[in-house]
Coordinates of C-alpha atoms in Angstrom, one line a residue:
Chain A
M1 CA 92.5 54.3 99.1
A2 CA 94.0 54.4 102.6
L3 CA 91.3 56.7 104.0
L4 CA 92.3 59.8 102.0
D5 CA 96.0 59.1 102.5
I6 CA 95.8 59.0 106.2
P7 CA 97.7 56.1 107.7
L8 CA 95.4 53.6 109.5
P9 CA 97.2 53.7 112.9
V10 CA 96.9 57.5 112.9
F11 CA 93.3 57.3 112.0
M12 CA 92.5 54.6 114.6
G13 CA 94.5 56.4 117.2
Q14 CA 92.5 59.6 116.8
L15 CA 89.3 57.6 116.8
L16 CA 90.4 56.0 120.1
I17 CA 91.2 59.4 121.7
G18 CA 87.8 60.5 120.5
L19 CA 86.2 57.4 122.1
I20 CA 87.9 58.0 125.4
N21 CA 86.9 61.7 125.5
G22 CA 83.4 60.5 124.6
A23 CA 83.5 58.2 127.6
F24 CA 84.2 61.1 129.9
Y25 CA 81.6 63.2 128.1
A26 CA 79.0 60.5 128.5
V27 CA 79.6 59.9 132.2
L28 CA 79.6 63.6 132.9
S29 CA 76.5 64.5 130.9
L30 CA 74.7 61.4 132.4
G31 CA 75.3 62.9 135.9
L32 CA 74.1 66.3 134.6
A33 CA 70.9 64.8 133.1
L34 CA 70.1 62.9 136.3
I35 CA 70.5 66.1 138.4
F36 CA 68.5 68.1 136.0
G37 CA 65.8 65.5 135.9
L38 CA 65.0 65.7 139.6
L39 CA 66.3 69.0 140.8
N40 CA 65.7 71.1 137.7
I41 CA 69.2 72.5 138.2
V42 CA 71.9 72.7 135.6
N43 CA 74.8 71.8 137.8
F44 CA 77.5 74.3 136.7
A45 CA 79.7 72.9 139.4
H46 CA 79.8 69.5 137.6
G47 CA 83.2 70.2 136.0
A48 CA 84.7 71.4 139.3
L49 CA 83.4 68.3 141.1
Y50 CA 85.0 66.1 138.4
M51 CA 88.2 67.9 139.2
V52 CA 87.7 67.4 142.9
G53 CA 87.2 63.7 142.3
A54 CA 90.6 63.5 140.6
F55 CA 92.2 65.5 143.4
V56 CA 90.6 63.2 146.1
A57 CA 92.1 60.2 144.4
F58 CA 95.5 62.0 144.2
L59 CA 95.3 63.0 147.9
L60 CA 94.2 59.5 149.0
L61 CA 97.3 58.2 147.4
D62 CA 99.6 61.0 148.4
I63 CA 98.6 61.2 152.1
M64 CA 97.2 57.8 153.0
G65 CA 98.8 55.6 150.4
I66 CA 95.4 54.4 149.2
G67 CA 95.8 53.1 145.6
Y68 CA 93.8 53.4 142.4
W69 CA 91.3 50.6 142.9
P70 CA 90.0 51.6 146.4
S71 CA 90.0 55.2 145.2
L72 CA 87.8 54.4 142.3
L73 CA 85.1 53.6 144.9
L74 CA 86.1 55.9 147.7
A75 CA 86.6 59.1 145.9
P76 CA 83.1 59.1 144.3
V77 CA 81.6 58.3 147.8
I78 CA 83.5 61.1 149.5
V79 CA 82.6 63.6 146.7
G80 CA 79.0 62.3 146.6
L81 CA 78.6 62.9 150.3
F82 CA 80.1 66.4 149.8
G83 CA 77.5 66.9 147.1
M84 CA 74.7 65.9 149.4
V85 CA 75.8 68.5 151.9
I86 CA 75.9 71.1 149.2
E87 CA 72.3 70.1 148.2
R88 CA 71.0 70.4 151.7
L89 CA 72.7 73.6 152.7
L90 CA 72.8 75.6 149.5
L91 CA 70.5 74.2 146.8
R92 CA 67.5 73.3 148.9
P93 CA 66.7 77.0 149.8
L94 CA 66.5 77.7 146.0
A95 CA 64.2 74.9 145.2
D96 CA 61.1 77.1 144.7
L97 CA 62.9 79.8 142.9
D98 CA 63.6 80.2 139.2
H99 CA 66.0 77.5 137.8
L100 CA 68.4 80.2 136.8
Y101 CA 69.3 80.8 140.4
G102 CA 70.5 77.2 140.7
L103 CA 72.7 77.8 137.7
L104 CA 74.1 81.0 139.2
L105 CA 74.8 79.4 142.6
T106 CA 76.5 76.3 141.2
F107 CA 78.6 78.7 139.0
G108 CA 79.8 80.5 142.1
L109 CA 80.5 77.1 143.7
A110 CA 82.6 76.1 140.7
L111 CA 84.6 79.3 141.0
L112 CA 85.1 78.7 144.8
L113 CA 86.3 75.1 144.3
E114 CA 88.5 75.9 141.4
G115 CA 90.0 78.9 143.2
A116 CA 90.6 76.9 146.3
F117 CA 92.5 74.1 144.6
R118 CA 94.4 76.6 142.5
H119 CA 95.4 78.4 145.7
F120 CA 96.9 75.2 147.2
Y121 CA 98.2 73.3 144.2
G122 CA 98.9 75.9 141.5
V123 CA 98.1 75.3 137.9
S124 CA 100.9 73.0 136.9
G125 CA 99.0 69.9 137.9
E126 CA 100.0 66.7 139.7
R127 CA 100.9 63.3 138.2
Y128 CA 98.9 60.2 139.0
A129 CA 100.5 57.0 137.8
I130 CA 98.6 54.3 136.0
P131 CA 98.1 51.3 138.4
D132 CA 100.3 48.3 137.8
S133 CA 97.4 46.0 136.9
L134 CA 96.5 48.2 134.0
Q135 CA 100.0 48.8 132.6
G136 CA 101.0 47.6 129.1
V137 CA 99.4 47.6 125.7
F138 CA 97.3 45.3 123.5
N139 CA 98.7 44.7 120.0
L140 CA 95.7 45.0 117.7
G141 CA 97.8 44.3 114.6
F142 CA 97.2 47.7 113.0
M143 CA 97.8 49.7 116.2
F144 CA 98.8 49.5 119.9
L145 CA 96.0 50.0 122.4
P146 CA 97.1 50.9 125.9
V147 CA 95.3 48.7 128.5
Y148 CA 94.4 51.7 130.7
R149 CA 92.6 53.5 127.8
A150 CA 90.6 50.3 127.0
W151 CA 89.7 50.1 130.7
V152 CA 88.4 53.7 130.7
I153 CA 86.0 52.9 127.8
V154 CA 84.9 49.7 129.4
A155 CA 84.4 51.2 132.8
S156 CA 82.4 54.1 131.5
L157 CA 80.2 51.9 129.4
I158 CA 79.5 49.7 132.5
V159 CA 78.6 52.7 134.6
C160 CA 76.4 54.2 132.0
I161 CA 74.5 50.9 131.4
A162 CA 74.2 50.3 135.1
T163 CA 72.8 53.7 135.7
W164 CA 70.4 53.3 132.8
L165 CA 69.2 50.0 134.2
L166 CA 68.9 51.6 137.7
I167 CA 66.6 54.3 136.3
E168 CA 64.6 52.2 133.9
K169 CA 64.3 48.8 135.6
T170 CA 64.3 49.2 139.3
R171 CA 61.7 50.3 141.8
L172 CA 63.9 53.1 143.0
G173 CA 64.3 54.3 139.4
A174 CA 60.5 54.2 138.9
T175 CA 60.0 56.3 142.0
M176 CA 62.6 58.8 140.7
R177 CA 60.9 59.0 137.3
A178 CA 57.6 59.4 139.1
A179 CA 59.0 62.2 141.3
V180 CA 60.1 64.0 138.1
E181 CA 56.6 63.9 136.7
N182 CA 54.8 64.8 139.9
A183 CA 56.6 65.3 143.1
D184 CA 53.6 66.1 145.3
L185 CA 51.8 63.0 144.3
V186 CA 54.8 60.8 144.9
R187 CA 55.1 62.4 148.3
A188 CA 51.5 61.7 149.1
F189 CA 52.3 58.0 148.6
G190 CA 54.7 58.2 151.5
V191 CA 58.0 58.6 149.6
N192 CA 60.5 60.9 151.1
V193 CA 61.0 63.1 148.1
P194 CA 63.5 65.6 149.7
L195 CA 65.7 62.7 150.6
L196 CA 65.4 61.3 147.1
V197 CA 66.5 64.7 145.7
T198 CA 69.5 64.8 148.0
V199 CA 70.6 61.3 147.1
T200 CA 70.1 61.9 143.4
Y201 CA 72.3 65.0 143.6
G202 CA 74.9 63.0 145.5
F203 CA 74.8 60.2 142.9
G204 CA 75.1 62.6 140.0
V205 CA 78.1 64.3 141.7
A206 CA 79.6 60.9 142.4
L207 CA 79.4 60.1 138.7
A208 CA 81.4 63.2 138.0
A209 CA 84.0 62.2 140.6
F210 CA 84.2 58.7 139.1
A211 CA 85.0 60.3 135.8
G212 CA 87.6 62.4 137.6
V213 CA 89.3 59.3 139.0
L214 CA 89.3 57.6 135.6
A215 CA 90.8 60.7 134.1
A216 CA 93.5 61.2 136.7
P217 CA 96.1 58.8 135.1
I218 CA 95.5 60.1 131.6
Y219 CA 95.5 63.9 132.1
S220 CA 97.5 65.5 134.9
V221 CA 95.4 66.2 138.0
N222 CA 94.9 69.9 137.4
P223 CA 92.6 72.5 139.1
L224 CA 91.5 73.7 135.6
M225 CA 90.7 70.3 134.2
G226 CA 87.0 70.8 135.0
S227 CA 86.4 74.2 133.5
N228 CA 87.8 73.1 130.2
I229 CA 85.5 70.1 129.8
I230 CA 82.2 71.4 131.3
I231 CA 81.2 73.7 128.4
V232 CA 81.7 70.9 125.9
V233 CA 79.6 68.7 128.1
F234 CA 76.9 71.5 128.2
A235 CA 76.9 71.5 124.4
I236 CA 76.6 67.7 124.4
V237 CA 73.7 67.8 126.8
V238 CA 71.9 70.4 124.6
I239 CA 72.5 68.1 121.6
G240 CA 71.2 65.0 123.4
G241 CA 68.2 66.8 124.9
L242 CA 68.6 67.8 128.5
G243 CA 66.0 65.6 130.2
S244 CA 67.2 62.4 128.4
I245 CA 69.5 59.8 130.1
K246 CA 69.8 57.9 126.9
G247 CA 70.5 61.1 124.9
A248 CA 73.2 62.1 127.3
V249 CA 75.1 58.8 127.0
I250 CA 74.7 58.2 123.2
S251 CA 75.5 61.8 122.3
G252 CA 78.5 61.8 124.7
F253 CA 80.1 58.9 122.9
L254 CA 79.1 60.0 119.4
L255 CA 80.4 63.5 119.8
G256 CA 83.7 62.2 121.3
L257 CA 84.1 60.2 118.1
C258 CA 83.0 63.1 116.0
E259 CA 85.7 65.3 117.6
G260 CA 88.3 62.5 117.0
L261 CA 87.4 62.2 113.3
T262 CA 87.6 66.0 112.9
R263 CA 91.1 65.9 114.4
V264 CA 92.2 63.6 111.6
F265 CA 90.8 65.6 108.7
W266 CA 90.9 69.2 109.9
P267 CA 92.8 69.5 113.2
E268 CA 92.1 73.2 113.7
A269 CA 88.4 72.7 113.7
S270 CA 88.4 69.9 116.3
N271 CA 87.9 72.3 119.2
I272 CA 84.8 73.8 117.7
V273 CA 83.2 70.9 115.9
I274 CA 80.9 70.0 118.9
F275 CA 79.6 73.6 119.1
V276 CA 79.0 73.6 115.3
V277 CA 77.0 70.3 115.7
M278 CA 75.1 71.9 118.5
A279 CA 74.2 74.9 116.4
V280 CA 73.0 72.7 113.5
V281 CA 71.0 70.4 115.8
L282 CA 69.3 73.4 117.4
V283 CA 68.3 74.8 114.0
V284 CA 66.9 71.4 112.9
R285 CA 65.6 70.0 116.2
P286 CA 65.4 72.7 118.9
A287 CA 64.6 70.1 121.6
G288 CA 67.8 68.1 121.0
L289 CA 68.2 64.7 119.3
F290 CA 66.5 62.7 122.1
G291 CA 64.5 65.4 123.9
K292 CA 60.8 65.7 123.9
A293 CA 59.5 68.7 122.0
A294 CA 58.6 71.5 124.4
Chain B
M1 CA 57.1 74.0 129.1
S2 CA 56.6 77.7 129.0
G3 CA 59.5 80.1 129.1
S4 CA 60.9 80.5 132.6
N5 CA 62.7 83.6 133.4
L6 CA 64.3 85.2 136.4
H7 CA 61.3 87.3 137.3
S8 CA 58.6 84.7 137.3
S9 CA 59.5 83.8 140.8
G10 CA 57.7 87.0 141.9
E11 CA 60.4 88.1 144.2
L12 CA 62.1 90.2 141.6
S13 CA 59.2 91.1 139.4
H14 CA 58.7 94.5 140.9
L15 CA 62.4 95.5 140.8
A16 CA 62.7 96.9 137.3
D17 CA 59.5 98.8 137.5
E18 CA 60.1 100.4 140.9
E19 CA 62.4 102.9 139.4
S20 CA 60.3 104.0 136.5
E21 CA 57.2 104.1 138.5
N22 CA 58.1 105.5 141.9
K23 CA 58.9 109.1 142.5
T24 CA 61.0 108.2 145.5
P25 CA 63.7 110.8 145.7
L26 CA 66.8 109.2 147.1
L27 CA 67.6 106.1 145.0
A28 CA 65.1 106.4 142.2
D29 CA 65.6 109.8 140.9
L30 CA 67.9 109.0 138.1
R31 CA 68.3 112.5 136.8
L32 CA 69.8 113.7 140.1
W33 CA 72.1 110.7 140.2
A34 CA 73.1 111.2 136.6
V35 CA 74.1 114.8 137.3
I36 CA 76.0 113.9 140.4
G37 CA 77.6 110.9 138.7
I38 CA 78.8 112.9 135.6
I39 CA 80.3 115.6 137.8
A40 CA 82.1 113.1 139.9
L41 CA 83.3 111.2 136.8
L42 CA 84.5 114.5 135.2
A43 CA 86.6 115.1 138.3
A44 CA 87.6 111.5 139.0
P45 CA 90.8 111.3 136.9
H46 CA 92.3 114.2 138.8
F47 CA 92.0 112.2 142.0
F48 CA 92.5 108.6 140.8
Y49 CA 94.7 106.9 138.1
P50 CA 92.7 107.7 134.9
V51 CA 93.4 104.3 133.4
M52 CA 91.8 102.6 136.4
V53 CA 88.6 104.7 136.3
A54 CA 88.4 104.2 132.6
K55 CA 88.6 100.5 133.1
V56 CA 85.7 100.6 135.6
L57 CA 83.7 102.6 133.0
C58 CA 84.4 100.1 130.3
F59 CA 83.2 97.2 132.5
A60 CA 80.2 99.2 133.8
L61 CA 79.0 99.8 130.3
F62 CA 79.5 96.1 129.6
A63 CA 77.5 95.1 132.7
A64 CA 74.8 97.6 131.8
A65 CA 74.6 96.1 128.3
F66 CA 74.3 92.6 129.8
N67 CA 71.7 93.7 132.3
L68 CA 69.6 95.2 129.5
L69 CA 69.1 91.6 128.4
L70 CA 68.8 89.9 131.7
G71 CA 67.0 92.6 133.7
F72 CA 64.6 93.8 131.1
A73 CA 64.1 90.9 128.7
G74 CA 64.6 88.1 131.2
L75 CA 67.3 86.4 129.1
L76 CA 70.3 85.1 131.0
S77 CA 73.2 85.1 128.5
F78 CA 76.3 83.3 129.6
G79 CA 78.2 84.2 126.5
H80 CA 78.6 87.9 126.6
A81 CA 82.4 87.7 126.7
A82 CA 82.2 86.7 123.0
F83 CA 80.9 90.1 122.0
F84 CA 83.2 92.0 124.4
G85 CA 86.3 90.1 123.5
F86 CA 85.8 89.6 119.8
S87 CA 85.0 93.3 119.3
A88 CA 88.1 94.1 121.2
Y89 CA 90.1 92.0 118.7
V90 CA 88.5 93.6 115.7
T91 CA 89.1 97.1 117.1
G92 CA 92.7 96.3 117.9
Y93 CA 93.2 94.9 114.4
C94 CA 91.7 98.0 112.8
L95 CA 93.9 100.3 114.8
Q96 CA 97.1 98.2 114.6
S97 CA 97.1 96.7 111.2
L98 CA 94.7 98.7 109.1
G99 CA 95.7 102.0 110.7
L100 CA 92.2 103.3 111.0
T101 CA 91.4 106.3 113.2
A102 CA 90.0 105.8 116.7
E103 CA 86.3 106.4 115.9
L104 CA 86.4 104.0 112.9
G105 CA 88.0 101.3 115.0
I106 CA 85.4 101.7 117.7
L107 CA 82.6 101.7 115.1
A108 CA 84.0 98.5 113.5
G109 CA 84.1 96.9 116.9
T110 CA 80.5 97.8 117.7
A111 CA 79.3 96.6 114.3
T112 CA 81.1 93.4 114.9
G113 CA 79.4 93.0 118.3
A114 CA 76.0 93.6 116.6
L115 CA 76.7 91.1 113.8
L116 CA 77.9 88.4 116.1
G117 CA 75.0 89.1 118.3
L118 CA 72.6 88.5 115.4
L119 CA 74.3 85.2 114.5
I120 CA 74.4 83.8 118.1
G121 CA 71.0 85.3 118.9
L122 CA 69.3 83.6 115.9
I123 CA 70.4 80.2 117.2
A124 CA 70.1 80.8 120.9
I125 CA 66.7 82.5 120.8
R126 CA 65.1 79.1 119.9
R127 CA 65.4 77.9 123.5
Q128 CA 64.6 79.6 126.8
G129 CA 65.7 79.8 130.4
I130 CA 68.6 77.6 131.3
Y131 CA 68.9 76.2 127.8
F132 CA 69.4 79.7 126.5
A133 CA 72.2 80.2 129.1
M134 CA 73.9 77.0 128.1
I135 CA 73.6 77.6 124.4
T136 CA 75.0 81.2 124.6
L137 CA 77.8 79.8 126.7
A138 CA 78.7 77.1 124.2
L139 CA 78.5 79.4 121.2
A140 CA 80.7 81.9 123.0
Q141 CA 83.2 79.1 123.7
M142 CA 83.3 78.5 119.9
V143 CA 84.2 82.2 119.4
Y144 CA 86.9 81.7 122.0
F145 CA 88.5 78.9 120.0
V146 CA 88.2 80.9 116.8
C147 CA 90.1 83.8 118.6
L148 CA 92.7 81.2 119.8
Q149 CA 93.4 80.0 116.3
A150 CA 92.5 82.7 113.8
P151 CA 95.6 84.3 112.2
F152 CA 94.7 87.9 113.0
T153 CA 94.4 87.5 116.8
G154 CA 97.9 86.7 117.8
G155 CA 97.0 83.4 119.5
E156 CA 98.1 83.2 123.1
D157 CA 99.8 86.5 123.0
G158 CA 96.8 88.5 121.8
L159 CA 97.2 91.9 120.2
Q160 CA 99.7 93.9 122.2
G161 CA 100.8 97.5 122.0
V162 CA 97.7 98.6 119.9
P163 CA 98.4 102.2 119.0
R164 CA 96.0 104.9 120.2
R165 CA 95.1 106.5 116.9
S166 CA 93.9 110.1 117.0
L167 CA 90.2 110.7 117.1
F168 CA 88.8 111.8 113.7
G169 CA 92.4 112.2 112.7
I170 CA 92.6 115.4 114.6
I171 CA 92.3 114.9 118.4
D172 CA 95.4 113.4 119.9
M173 CA 94.7 110.3 122.0
T174 CA 98.1 109.5 123.3
S175 CA 97.6 110.8 126.8
N176 CA 95.7 108.8 129.4
M177 CA 93.5 111.9 130.2
S178 CA 92.2 112.3 126.6
V179 CA 91.5 108.6 126.4
Y180 CA 89.6 108.8 129.7
Y181 CA 87.4 111.6 128.5
L182 CA 86.7 109.7 125.3
V183 CA 85.7 106.6 127.3
L184 CA 83.6 108.8 129.6
A185 CA 81.7 110.2 126.6
I186 CA 81.1 106.7 125.2
F187 CA 80.1 105.4 128.6
C188 CA 77.5 108.2 129.0
F189 CA 76.2 107.6 125.4
G190 CA 75.9 103.8 126.1
I191 CA 74.1 104.2 129.4
F192 CA 71.8 106.7 127.7
I193 CA 71.0 104.2 125.0
V194 CA 70.2 101.6 127.6
Y195 CA 68.0 104.1 129.6
R196 CA 66.1 105.1 126.5
T197 CA 65.6 101.5 125.4
V198 CA 64.2 100.5 128.8
H199 CA 61.9 103.5 129.0
S200 CA 60.5 103.2 125.5
P201 CA 57.5 101.3 124.1
F202 CA 60.1 98.7 122.9
G203 CA 61.3 98.3 126.5
Q204 CA 57.7 97.9 127.7
V205 CA 57.1 95.1 125.2
L206 CA 60.3 93.4 126.4
K207 CA 59.1 93.6 130.0
S208 CA 55.8 92.2 129.1
I209 CA 57.6 89.3 127.3
R210 CA 59.7 88.8 130.4
E211 CA 56.6 88.7 132.6
N212 CA 54.4 86.5 130.5
E213 CA 55.6 85.6 127.0
D214 CA 52.5 83.7 126.0
R215 CA 50.3 86.6 126.8
A216 CA 52.6 89.0 124.9
I217 CA 52.4 86.6 121.9
S218 CA 48.6 86.4 122.1
L219 CA 48.5 90.2 122.0
G220 CA 50.2 90.0 118.7
Y221 CA 53.8 90.8 119.5
D222 CA 56.4 88.7 117.7
A223 CA 58.3 87.8 120.9
D224 CA 61.2 86.1 119.2
R225 CA 61.8 89.2 117.1
Y226 CA 61.8 91.5 120.1
K227 CA 64.1 89.2 122.0
L228 CA 66.4 89.0 119.1
M229 CA 66.5 92.8 118.8
A230 CA 67.3 93.2 122.5
F231 CA 70.0 90.6 122.1
V232 CA 71.6 92.4 119.1
L233 CA 71.4 95.7 121.0
S234 CA 73.0 94.2 124.1
A235 CA 75.7 92.6 122.0
A236 CA 76.4 95.8 120.1
L237 CA 76.8 97.7 123.4
S238 CA 79.0 95.0 124.8
G239 CA 81.1 95.3 121.6
L240 CA 81.3 99.0 122.2
A241 CA 82.6 98.4 125.7
G242 CA 85.2 95.9 124.4
S243 CA 86.4 98.5 121.8
T244 CA 86.8 101.2 124.4
K245 CA 88.8 98.7 126.5
V246 CA 91.3 98.4 123.7
M247 CA 91.6 102.1 123.5
V248 CA 92.4 102.3 127.2
F249 CA 94.8 99.3 127.6
Q250 CA 96.1 99.0 124.0
L251 CA 95.6 95.3 124.4
A252 CA 93.2 92.6 123.2
S253 CA 93.7 89.2 124.7
L254 CA 92.1 85.8 125.3
T255 CA 91.1 86.9 128.8
D256 CA 88.5 89.2 127.3
V257 CA 86.8 86.4 125.3
Q258 CA 87.1 83.5 127.9
W259 CA 83.9 82.2 129.5
Q260 CA 85.2 83.3 132.9
M261 CA 84.6 86.9 131.6
S262 CA 81.0 86.0 130.8
G263 CA 80.6 84.9 134.4
E264 CA 82.2 88.0 135.7
V265 CA 79.7 90.3 133.9
V266 CA 76.9 88.2 135.3
L267 CA 78.3 88.6 138.7
M268 CA 78.6 92.4 138.3
A269 CA 74.9 92.6 137.3
V270 CA 73.7 90.2 140.1
L271 CA 75.8 91.9 142.8
G272 CA 74.7 95.4 141.8
G273 CA 71.1 94.5 141.2
I274 CA 69.4 92.9 138.2
G275 CA 66.9 95.1 136.4
T276 CA 68.1 98.4 137.9
M277 CA 69.9 101.2 136.1
L278 CA 72.6 101.9 138.7
G279 CA 73.1 98.3 139.8
P280 CA 75.4 97.1 137.0
I281 CA 77.5 100.2 137.3
L282 CA 78.0 99.8 141.0
G283 CA 78.6 96.0 140.6
A284 CA 81.3 96.6 138.0
T285 CA 82.9 99.2 140.2
I286 CA 83.0 96.8 143.2
I287 CA 84.3 93.8 141.2
I288 CA 87.0 95.8 139.4
T289 CA 88.2 97.4 142.6
L290 CA 88.2 94.0 144.3
Q291 CA 90.2 92.5 141.4
N292 CA 92.8 95.3 141.7
E293 CA 93.1 94.8 145.4
L294 CA 93.5 91.1 145.1
A295 CA 95.6 91.1 142.0
Q296 CA 98.7 89.8 143.6
I297 CA 97.1 86.5 144.4
G298 CA 95.2 85.4 141.4
S299 CA 93.6 82.4 142.9
L300 CA 92.2 84.5 145.8
T301 CA 90.3 86.6 143.3
T302 CA 88.5 83.5 142.0
I303 CA 87.7 82.4 145.5
V304 CA 86.3 85.8 146.6
Q305 CA 84.3 86.1 143.4
G306 CA 82.8 82.6 143.9
A307 CA 81.9 83.4 147.5
V308 CA 80.3 86.7 146.5
F309 CA 78.3 84.8 143.8
V310 CA 77.0 82.2 146.3
A311 CA 76.2 84.9 148.9
C312 CA 74.3 87.0 146.3
V313 CA 72.2 84.1 145.2
L314 CA 71.5 82.9 148.7
L315 CA 71.2 86.1 150.7
F316 CA 70.4 89.1 148.6
R317 CA 69.0 88.2 145.2
R318 CA 67.9 91.8 144.6
G319 CA 71.6 92.9 144.6
I320 CA 72.9 96.0 146.4
V321 CA 70.9 98.6 144.6
G322 CA 67.8 96.5 144.5
E323 CA 68.0 95.7 148.2
L324 CA 68.6 99.4 149.1
S325 CA 65.7 100.7 147.1
H326 CA 63.6 97.9 148.6
R327 CA 64.6 98.9 152.1
W328 CA 64.0 102.5 151.3
N329 CA 60.5 101.8 150.1
Q330 CA 59.7 99.7 153.2
W331 CA 61.1 102.4 155.5
R332 CA 58.8 104.9 153.9
G333 CA 56.0 102.6 154.7
R334 CA 55.1 101.7 151.2
S335 CA 54.1 98.2 150.6
I336 CA 55.7 96.7 147.6
E337 CA 53.1 94.2 146.7
P338 CA 50.3 96.7 145.8
A339 CA 52.8 98.6 143.7
S340 CA 53.7 95.5 141.6
E341 CA 50.0 94.6 141.4
A342 CA 49.2 98.1 140.1
Q343 CA 52.1 97.6 137.6
E344 CA 50.6 94.4 136.4
S345 CA 47.1 95.7 136.0
R346 CA 48.5 98.7 134.1
S347 CA 50.4 96.4 131.7
E348 CA 47.1 94.6 131.0
V349 CA 45.6 97.7 129.6

């Protein structure tokens, strides 16, 4: 039985695409989970900032001739700083209000960013070449694995694990987790909580931009690339349980795979399978797979 | 974590009640406004292009239906495009392929909105606040993909050239004028339903759930059931709005069911004033007019809408109508706080 008559290379190919999508989902939902943890804001602009990250990489190359590897570091830093400005100027005044206002504000921000890039670059998208050092393919015997795609998976895993270690094992992470539990108390210990909030938002946004740079050579750099992915990421975050870092990463990869598998067996349903999973999870476990019950 | 809603911040909590409670003449006397409004709307197609005014009415009804949920039940749905758009497809299909008369097509669309609202509501109602918003958004996106791929929706092309069937098989609907007056009648009916709902015992229970869900539950109200009923009603009215849109434009397309449409209706309600009767109507009028003015440059519309959104949330969270009635009350020397306190103590009784 060759897997229900589906050739192995096709099967593995779809699984690989699923894994790569899962890598993006994981990095994006990780950033969302971080921001939600400390700011209590669902960052609707996350998809737009992912798109901005890709565009910054494109512009760095186009205008200044800065290549892929420096961009992988530079673009997240630039977008992260931009995020910190957003947090100070726009999100801080909403901190004491209902969380829904943060959602609405970042939604407006997403429209602004998307509209601005569409105004200047149209919707056709820009090409971003795979760097020379990541050209070529691995021959796995049953299929060919492009080097760049393997790199995307490895890089995402590294970033996810590093972030997890940062949150769980370092003093800074401990302070952050404490600030989530009780901000006033942490402030009484002399920690600059507002600064911590700003930096966290910047870091979460930088993660989105990092995903954007990783995506640039695979998908075309397009003003609409963020709005297509963000709703899937929202569904994944609901599945994983919004507060959970671990839940964000694991469900990101798992649902990417799930989507890939569906594409093999029932291609028409691949776009909606994640939402179906979300509905089922909500019925069985309303708090999400890794979330604490409310 | 208890249910957070838009009104728990205190800043907005008085808004919805101001109208029903105060006897302030200018902005709050809805009967006066209703009469002026209806006269103006009856005359409007003789001065403006009727299709344009009808479009505003469709979206005003949609925004009012959305606001019924956000303003009076405290539930922010980010997926209302699903009801609006999917009902538009169903109505379009009924008129085009099944050859049903206008009223049957619209009824079918409304029923579809209600049914879809029941399905999505049953799942989404399990979580509150921002979770609720994200879940409705995700489920609506699922509806979008169904519309993209289902055989009866025409895929990327949508349903074009939907015929305007006669009303009850008698009244001819081919002219823009007759369609306008049909839409106006439906609009008035829809707004009346919203008004009656808000000012009914059911609406009072919804408000109490919005203000303090735990207390409402402890008083013996089945909060989830009330929220679900409000959700279904709002979805049905959104479906009604989508159906009338098909009658006007003879077109059902993916734009109606995309998540950007869900955002647009949120913007209309927020801009006009959440929890007010007139706010969503005014918000829809402004946004639709803006879109027509900026139609040549599509990207500019998005930028302006985003900027309006940010400005609303940062600068005037009450929305235009809410802000005006707030100013009006201040100008008359009425303090708002005692009013909302009185409201609260009344709701305890």
